[in-house]
mmCIF file of C-alpha atoms in Angstrom:
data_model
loop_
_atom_site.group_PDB
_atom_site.id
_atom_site.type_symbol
_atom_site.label_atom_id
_atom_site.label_comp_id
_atom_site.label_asym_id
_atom_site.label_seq_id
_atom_site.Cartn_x
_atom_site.Cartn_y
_atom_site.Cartn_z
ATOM 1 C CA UNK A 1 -2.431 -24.853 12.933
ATOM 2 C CA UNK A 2 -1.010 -22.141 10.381
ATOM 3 C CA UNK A 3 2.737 -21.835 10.195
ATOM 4 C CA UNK A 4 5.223 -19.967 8.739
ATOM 5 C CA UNK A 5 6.154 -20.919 5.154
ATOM 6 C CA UNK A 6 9.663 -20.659 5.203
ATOM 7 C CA UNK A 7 9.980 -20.768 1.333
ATOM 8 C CA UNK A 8 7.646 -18.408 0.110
ATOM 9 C CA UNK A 9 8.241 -15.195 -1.163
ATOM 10 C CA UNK A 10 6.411 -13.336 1.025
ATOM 11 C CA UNK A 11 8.240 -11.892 4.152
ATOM 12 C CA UNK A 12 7.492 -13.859 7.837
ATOM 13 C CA UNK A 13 6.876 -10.161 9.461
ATOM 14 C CA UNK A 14 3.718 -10.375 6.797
ATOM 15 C CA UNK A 15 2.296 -13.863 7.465
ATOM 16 C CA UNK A 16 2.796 -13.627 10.931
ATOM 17 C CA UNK A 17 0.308 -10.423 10.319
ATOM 18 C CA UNK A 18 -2.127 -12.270 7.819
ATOM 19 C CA UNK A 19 -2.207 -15.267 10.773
ATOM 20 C CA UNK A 20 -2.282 -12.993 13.813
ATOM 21 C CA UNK A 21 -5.499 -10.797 11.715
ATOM 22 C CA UNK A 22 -7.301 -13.619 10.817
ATOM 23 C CA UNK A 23 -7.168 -14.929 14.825
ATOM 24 C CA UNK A 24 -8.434 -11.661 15.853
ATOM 25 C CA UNK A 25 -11.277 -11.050 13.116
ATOM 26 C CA UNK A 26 -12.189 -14.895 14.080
ATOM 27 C CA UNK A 27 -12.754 -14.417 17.179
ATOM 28 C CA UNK A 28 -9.682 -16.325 18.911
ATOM 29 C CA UNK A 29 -8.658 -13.063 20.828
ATOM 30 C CA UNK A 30 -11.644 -10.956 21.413
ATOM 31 C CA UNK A 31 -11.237 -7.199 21.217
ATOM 32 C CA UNK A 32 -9.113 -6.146 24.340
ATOM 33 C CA UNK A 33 -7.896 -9.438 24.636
ATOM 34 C CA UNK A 34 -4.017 -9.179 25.475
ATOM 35 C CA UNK A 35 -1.820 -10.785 22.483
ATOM 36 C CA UNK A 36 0.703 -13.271 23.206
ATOM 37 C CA UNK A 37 4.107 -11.831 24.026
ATOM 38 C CA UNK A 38 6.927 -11.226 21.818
ATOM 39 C CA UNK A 39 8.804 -13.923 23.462
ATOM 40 C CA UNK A 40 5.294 -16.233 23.221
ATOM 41 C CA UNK A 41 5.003 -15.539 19.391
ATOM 42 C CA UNK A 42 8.560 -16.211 18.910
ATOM 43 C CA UNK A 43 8.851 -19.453 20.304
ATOM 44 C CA UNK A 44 5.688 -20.385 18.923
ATOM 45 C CA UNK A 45 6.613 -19.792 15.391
ATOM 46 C CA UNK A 46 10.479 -19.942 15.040
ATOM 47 C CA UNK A 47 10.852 -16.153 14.099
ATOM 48 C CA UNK A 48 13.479 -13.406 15.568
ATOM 49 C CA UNK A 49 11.895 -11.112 17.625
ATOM 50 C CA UNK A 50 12.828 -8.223 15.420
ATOM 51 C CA UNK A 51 10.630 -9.643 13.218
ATOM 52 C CA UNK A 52 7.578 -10.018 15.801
ATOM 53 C CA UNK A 53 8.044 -6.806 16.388
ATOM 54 C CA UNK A 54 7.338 -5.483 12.905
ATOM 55 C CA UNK A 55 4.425 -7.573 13.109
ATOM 56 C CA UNK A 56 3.152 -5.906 16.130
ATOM 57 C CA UNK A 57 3.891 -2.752 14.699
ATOM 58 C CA UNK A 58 1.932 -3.226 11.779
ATOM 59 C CA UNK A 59 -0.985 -4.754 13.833
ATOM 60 C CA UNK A 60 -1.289 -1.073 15.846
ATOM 61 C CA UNK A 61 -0.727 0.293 12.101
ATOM 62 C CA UNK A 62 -4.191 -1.112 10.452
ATOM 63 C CA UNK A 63 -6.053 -0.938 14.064
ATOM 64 C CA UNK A 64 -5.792 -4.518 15.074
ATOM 65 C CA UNK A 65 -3.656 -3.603 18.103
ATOM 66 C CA UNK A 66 -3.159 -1.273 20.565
ATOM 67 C CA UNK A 67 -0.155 -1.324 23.201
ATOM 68 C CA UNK A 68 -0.411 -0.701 26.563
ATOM 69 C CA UNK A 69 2.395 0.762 28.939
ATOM 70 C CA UNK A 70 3.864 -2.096 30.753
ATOM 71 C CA UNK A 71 0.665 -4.400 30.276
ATOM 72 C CA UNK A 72 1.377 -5.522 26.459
ATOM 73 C CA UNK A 73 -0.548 -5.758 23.498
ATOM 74 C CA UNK A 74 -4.279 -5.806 22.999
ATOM 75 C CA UNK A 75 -6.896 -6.883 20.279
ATOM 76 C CA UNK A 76 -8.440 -4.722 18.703
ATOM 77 C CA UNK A 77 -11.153 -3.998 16.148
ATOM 78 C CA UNK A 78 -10.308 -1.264 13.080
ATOM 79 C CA UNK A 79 -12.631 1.606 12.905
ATOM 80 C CA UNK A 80 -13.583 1.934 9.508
ATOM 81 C CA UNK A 81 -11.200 4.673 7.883
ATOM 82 C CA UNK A 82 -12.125 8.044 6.644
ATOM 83 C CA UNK A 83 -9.176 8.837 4.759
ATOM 84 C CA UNK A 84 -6.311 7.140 2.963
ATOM 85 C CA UNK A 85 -3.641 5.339 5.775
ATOM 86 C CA UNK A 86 -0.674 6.884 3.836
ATOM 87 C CA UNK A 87 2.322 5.520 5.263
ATOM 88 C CA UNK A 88 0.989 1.858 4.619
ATOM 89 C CA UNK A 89 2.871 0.321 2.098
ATOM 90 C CA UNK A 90 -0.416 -0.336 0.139
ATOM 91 C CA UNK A 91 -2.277 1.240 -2.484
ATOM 92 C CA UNK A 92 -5.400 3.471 -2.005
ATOM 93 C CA UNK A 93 -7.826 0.695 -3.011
ATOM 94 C CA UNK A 94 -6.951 -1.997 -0.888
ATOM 95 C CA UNK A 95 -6.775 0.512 2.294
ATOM 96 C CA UNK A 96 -10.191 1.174 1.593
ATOM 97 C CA UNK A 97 -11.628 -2.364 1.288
ATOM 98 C CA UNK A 98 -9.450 -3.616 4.223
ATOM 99 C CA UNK A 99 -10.899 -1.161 5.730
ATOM 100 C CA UNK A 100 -14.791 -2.190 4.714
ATOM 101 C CA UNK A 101 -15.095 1.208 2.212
ATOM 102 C CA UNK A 102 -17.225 0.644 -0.772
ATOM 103 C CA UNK A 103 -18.332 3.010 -3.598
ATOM 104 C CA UNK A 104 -14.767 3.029 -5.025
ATOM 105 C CA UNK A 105 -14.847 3.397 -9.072
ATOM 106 C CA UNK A 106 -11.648 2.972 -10.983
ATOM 107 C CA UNK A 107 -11.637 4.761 -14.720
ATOM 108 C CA UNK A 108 -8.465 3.823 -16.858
ATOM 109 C CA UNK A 109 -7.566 6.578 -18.883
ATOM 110 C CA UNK A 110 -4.506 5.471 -20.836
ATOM 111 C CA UNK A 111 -2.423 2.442 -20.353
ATOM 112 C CA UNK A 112 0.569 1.508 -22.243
ATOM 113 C CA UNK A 113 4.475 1.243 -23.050
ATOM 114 C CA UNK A 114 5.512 4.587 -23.431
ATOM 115 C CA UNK A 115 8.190 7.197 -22.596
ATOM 116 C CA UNK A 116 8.867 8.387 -19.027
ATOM 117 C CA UNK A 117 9.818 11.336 -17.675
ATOM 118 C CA UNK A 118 13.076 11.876 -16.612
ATOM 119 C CA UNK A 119 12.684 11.999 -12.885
ATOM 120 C CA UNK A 120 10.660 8.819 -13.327
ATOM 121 C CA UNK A 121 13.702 6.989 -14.862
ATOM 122 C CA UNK A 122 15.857 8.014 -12.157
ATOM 123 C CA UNK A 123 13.813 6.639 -9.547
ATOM 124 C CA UNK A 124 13.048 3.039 -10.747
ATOM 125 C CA UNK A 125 17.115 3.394 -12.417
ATOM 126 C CA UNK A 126 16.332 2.691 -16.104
ATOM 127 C CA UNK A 127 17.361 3.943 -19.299
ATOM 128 C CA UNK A 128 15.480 6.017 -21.659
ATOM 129 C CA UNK A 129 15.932 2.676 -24.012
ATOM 130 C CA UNK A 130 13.975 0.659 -21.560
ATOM 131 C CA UNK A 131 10.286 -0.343 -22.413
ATOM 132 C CA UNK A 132 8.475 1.290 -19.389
ATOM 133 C CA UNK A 133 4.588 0.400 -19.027
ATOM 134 C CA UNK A 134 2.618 3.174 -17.770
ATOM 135 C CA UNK A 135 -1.160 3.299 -16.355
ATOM 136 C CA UNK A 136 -3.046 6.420 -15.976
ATOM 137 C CA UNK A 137 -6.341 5.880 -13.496
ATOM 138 C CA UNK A 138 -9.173 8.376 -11.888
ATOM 139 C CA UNK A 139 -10.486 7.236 -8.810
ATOM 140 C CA UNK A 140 -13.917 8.033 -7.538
ATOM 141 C CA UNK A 141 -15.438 7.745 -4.125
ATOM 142 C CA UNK A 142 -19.281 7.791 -3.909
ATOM 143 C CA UNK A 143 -19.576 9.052 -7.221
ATOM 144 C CA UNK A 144 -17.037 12.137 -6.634
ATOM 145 C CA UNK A 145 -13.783 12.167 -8.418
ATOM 146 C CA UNK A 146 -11.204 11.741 -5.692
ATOM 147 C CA UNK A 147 -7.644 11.405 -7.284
ATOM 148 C CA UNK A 148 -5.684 11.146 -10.395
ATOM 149 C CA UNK A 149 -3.005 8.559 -10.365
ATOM 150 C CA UNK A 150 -0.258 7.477 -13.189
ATOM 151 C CA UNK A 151 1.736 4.289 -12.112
ATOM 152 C CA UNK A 152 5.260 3.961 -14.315
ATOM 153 C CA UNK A 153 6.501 -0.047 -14.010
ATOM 154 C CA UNK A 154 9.920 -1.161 -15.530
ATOM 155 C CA UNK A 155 9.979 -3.670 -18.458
ATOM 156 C CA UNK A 156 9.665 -7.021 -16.139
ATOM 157 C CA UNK A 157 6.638 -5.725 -13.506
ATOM 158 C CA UNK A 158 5.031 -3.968 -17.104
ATOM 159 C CA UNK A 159 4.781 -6.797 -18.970
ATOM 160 C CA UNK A 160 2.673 -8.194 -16.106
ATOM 161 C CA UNK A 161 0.454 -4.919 -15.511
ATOM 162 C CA UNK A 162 0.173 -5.508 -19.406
ATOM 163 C CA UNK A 163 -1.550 -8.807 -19.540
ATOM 164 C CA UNK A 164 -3.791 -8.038 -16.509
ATOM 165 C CA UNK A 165 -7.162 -7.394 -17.984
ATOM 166 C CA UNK A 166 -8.712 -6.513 -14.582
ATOM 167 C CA UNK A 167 -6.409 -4.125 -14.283
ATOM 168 C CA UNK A 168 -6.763 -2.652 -17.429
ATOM 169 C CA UNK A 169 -10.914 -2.344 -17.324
ATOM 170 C CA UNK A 170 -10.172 -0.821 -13.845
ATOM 171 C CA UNK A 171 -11.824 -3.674 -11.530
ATOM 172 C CA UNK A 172 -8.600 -5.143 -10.446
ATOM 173 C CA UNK A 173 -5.704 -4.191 -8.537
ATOM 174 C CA UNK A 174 -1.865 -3.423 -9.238
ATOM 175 C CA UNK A 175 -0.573 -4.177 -5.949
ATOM 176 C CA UNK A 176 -2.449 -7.899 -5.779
ATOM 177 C CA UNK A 177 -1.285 -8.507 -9.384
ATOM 178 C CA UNK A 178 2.361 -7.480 -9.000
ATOM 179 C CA UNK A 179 2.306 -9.747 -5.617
ATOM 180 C CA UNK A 180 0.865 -12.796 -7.272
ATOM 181 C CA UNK A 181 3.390 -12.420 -9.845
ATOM 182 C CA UNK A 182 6.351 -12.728 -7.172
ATOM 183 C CA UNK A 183 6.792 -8.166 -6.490
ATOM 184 C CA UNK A 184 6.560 -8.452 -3.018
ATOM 185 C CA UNK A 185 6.829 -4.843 -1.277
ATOM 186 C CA UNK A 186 9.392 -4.949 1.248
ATOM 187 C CA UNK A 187 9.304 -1.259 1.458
ATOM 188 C CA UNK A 188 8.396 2.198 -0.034
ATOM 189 C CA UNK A 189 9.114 5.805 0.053
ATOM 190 C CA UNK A 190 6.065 8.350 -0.070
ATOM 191 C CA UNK A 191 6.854 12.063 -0.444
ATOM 192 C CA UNK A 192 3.268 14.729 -0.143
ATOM 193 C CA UNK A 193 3.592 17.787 -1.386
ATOM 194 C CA UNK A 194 0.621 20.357 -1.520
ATOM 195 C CA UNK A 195 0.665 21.900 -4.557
ATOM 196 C CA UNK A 196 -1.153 23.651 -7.569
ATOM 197 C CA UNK A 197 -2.721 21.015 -10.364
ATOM 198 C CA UNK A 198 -1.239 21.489 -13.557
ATOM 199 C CA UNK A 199 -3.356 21.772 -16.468
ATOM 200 C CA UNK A 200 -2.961 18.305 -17.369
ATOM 201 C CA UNK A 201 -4.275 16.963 -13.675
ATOM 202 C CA UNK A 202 -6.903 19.750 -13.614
ATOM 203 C CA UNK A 203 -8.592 18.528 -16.019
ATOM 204 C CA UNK A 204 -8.395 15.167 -15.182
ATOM 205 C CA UNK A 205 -9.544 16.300 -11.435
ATOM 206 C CA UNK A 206 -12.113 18.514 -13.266
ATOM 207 C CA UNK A 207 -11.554 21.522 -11.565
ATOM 208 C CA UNK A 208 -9.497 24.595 -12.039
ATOM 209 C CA UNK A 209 -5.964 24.526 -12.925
ATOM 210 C CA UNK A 210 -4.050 25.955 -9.990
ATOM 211 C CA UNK A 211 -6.295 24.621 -7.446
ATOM 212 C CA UNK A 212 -5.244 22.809 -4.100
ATOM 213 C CA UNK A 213 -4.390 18.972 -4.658
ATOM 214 C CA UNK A 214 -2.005 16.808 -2.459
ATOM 215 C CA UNK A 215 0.717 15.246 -4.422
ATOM 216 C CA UNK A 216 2.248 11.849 -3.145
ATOM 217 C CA UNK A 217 5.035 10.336 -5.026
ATOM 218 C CA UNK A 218 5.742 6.937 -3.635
ATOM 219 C CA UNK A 219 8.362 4.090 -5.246
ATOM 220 C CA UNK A 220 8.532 0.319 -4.265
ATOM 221 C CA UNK A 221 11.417 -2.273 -3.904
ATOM 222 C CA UNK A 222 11.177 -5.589 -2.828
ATOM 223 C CA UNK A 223 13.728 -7.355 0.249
ATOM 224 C CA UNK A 224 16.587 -7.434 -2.710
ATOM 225 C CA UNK A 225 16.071 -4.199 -3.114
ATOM 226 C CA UNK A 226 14.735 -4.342 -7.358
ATOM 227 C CA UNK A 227 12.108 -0.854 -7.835
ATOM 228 C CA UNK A 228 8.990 -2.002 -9.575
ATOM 229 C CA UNK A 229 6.478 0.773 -8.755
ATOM 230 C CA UNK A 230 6.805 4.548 -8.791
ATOM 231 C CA UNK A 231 3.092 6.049 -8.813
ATOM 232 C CA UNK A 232 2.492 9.757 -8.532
ATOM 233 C CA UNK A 233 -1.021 10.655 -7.279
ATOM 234 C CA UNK A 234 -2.919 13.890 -7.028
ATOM 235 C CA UNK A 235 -5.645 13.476 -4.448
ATOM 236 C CA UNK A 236 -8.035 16.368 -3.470
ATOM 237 C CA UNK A 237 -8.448 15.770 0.367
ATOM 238 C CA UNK A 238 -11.701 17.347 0.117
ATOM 239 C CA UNK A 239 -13.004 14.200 -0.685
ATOM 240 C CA UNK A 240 -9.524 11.686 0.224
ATOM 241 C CA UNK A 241 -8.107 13.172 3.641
ATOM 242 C CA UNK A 242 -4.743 11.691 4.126
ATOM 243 C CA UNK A 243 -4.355 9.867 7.657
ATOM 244 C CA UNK A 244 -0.915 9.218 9.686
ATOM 245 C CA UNK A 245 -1.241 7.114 12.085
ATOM 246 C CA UNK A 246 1.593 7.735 15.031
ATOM 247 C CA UNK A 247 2.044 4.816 17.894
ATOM 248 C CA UNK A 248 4.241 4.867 20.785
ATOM 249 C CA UNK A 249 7.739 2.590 20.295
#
């Protein structure tokens, strides 16, 4: 029987999810099977039911759930995704596996400790004397550049961005390597803007500076509230469409 593991680093609303995901994807409640309650699931595994709820809520998030009006909650299986689940607290890559994409190619264009912009050091609250790693990346889809991302890290989460070789050769991800290494996402902020790309991101995008890209800032703390990840991205939805997904409360 999986429990809770009351000592590790990752937050209960989370393992709840991983438990409650891998019961529906194995076939323990079949698609429009109603969940157990909120009251079921916290009795069954000690939690407060604030924290159930965030479970639930991120079940109906990534299509594993959908609520009914006075019935409850149902199982239910994700459609694969067309776009990019942006208010998901997870990177581009692994909303795109989770959600059975393939044909994603990662290309690493520059990756080291360098200086940061000042906006950058503002949001992750450094100094200009603090070693900050940076990681430049273009993202295809199917063979078609999709997005131009550069990911700034503070000294402790750099040094471990640093010494990941996967993610430096562009097979492996930042968000499962900063998680392994104890930068657990409690939370983030995302901000889209559509813009013009700058010469800089044009050519990266390889099209014409000026043209129509979707920016989305987005910076990460963990539950004590330390930033470890601010990442600005320039997608062209042409290829990437964004996706919000809205449920009832």
């Amino acid at each position: 029987m999986q429990t809770i593991e009351r000592t590790s680093p990752i937050p209960y609303y989370e393992q709840l999810f991983d438990i409650l995901k891998a019961r529906i994807e194995g076939g323990d409640f079949p698609a429009e099977e109603r969940l157990p309650s909120e009251l079921e699931l916290c009795r069954e595994f000690g939690l407060a039911r604030a924290t159930v709820r965030q479970t639930l809520a991120k079940l109906e998030t990534e299509g594993y759930a959908r609520r009914v009006a006075r019935r409850g909650v149902f199982a239910t299986t994700p459609e694969p995704a067309s776009g990019w689940i942006v208010q998901d607290a997870e990177g581009f890559l692994e909303s795109q596996i989770r959600h059975g994409r393939t044909g994603i190619e990662t290309t690493v264009v520059d990756a080291g400790f360098r200086a940061a912009p000042e906006h950058v050091l503002e949001e992750l609250r450094l100094a200009e004397t603090d070693r900050i790693f940076a990681i430049d990346r273009i993202r295809r889809l199917d063979g078609e550049i999709a997005m131009f991302s550069t990911n700034w890290f503070p000294p402790d989460a750099g040094a471990v961005i640093a010494d990941a070789h996967d993610v430096l050769d562009g097979t492996g991800s930042v968000n499962n390597t900063l998680r392994q290494a104890g930068f657990i996402t409690e939370a983030a902020r995302r901000v889209i803007h559509a813009t013009a790309a700058p010469p800089d991101v044009a050519e990266h995008l390889d099209v014409p500076t000026g043209h129509p890209v979707m920016r989305i800032r987005s910076l990460s703390w963990d539950q004590s509230g330390r930033r470890f990840d601010y990442y600005e991205t320039w997608v062209l939805t042409d290829t990437v469409p964004l996706e919000v997904n809205v449920t009832a409360a």
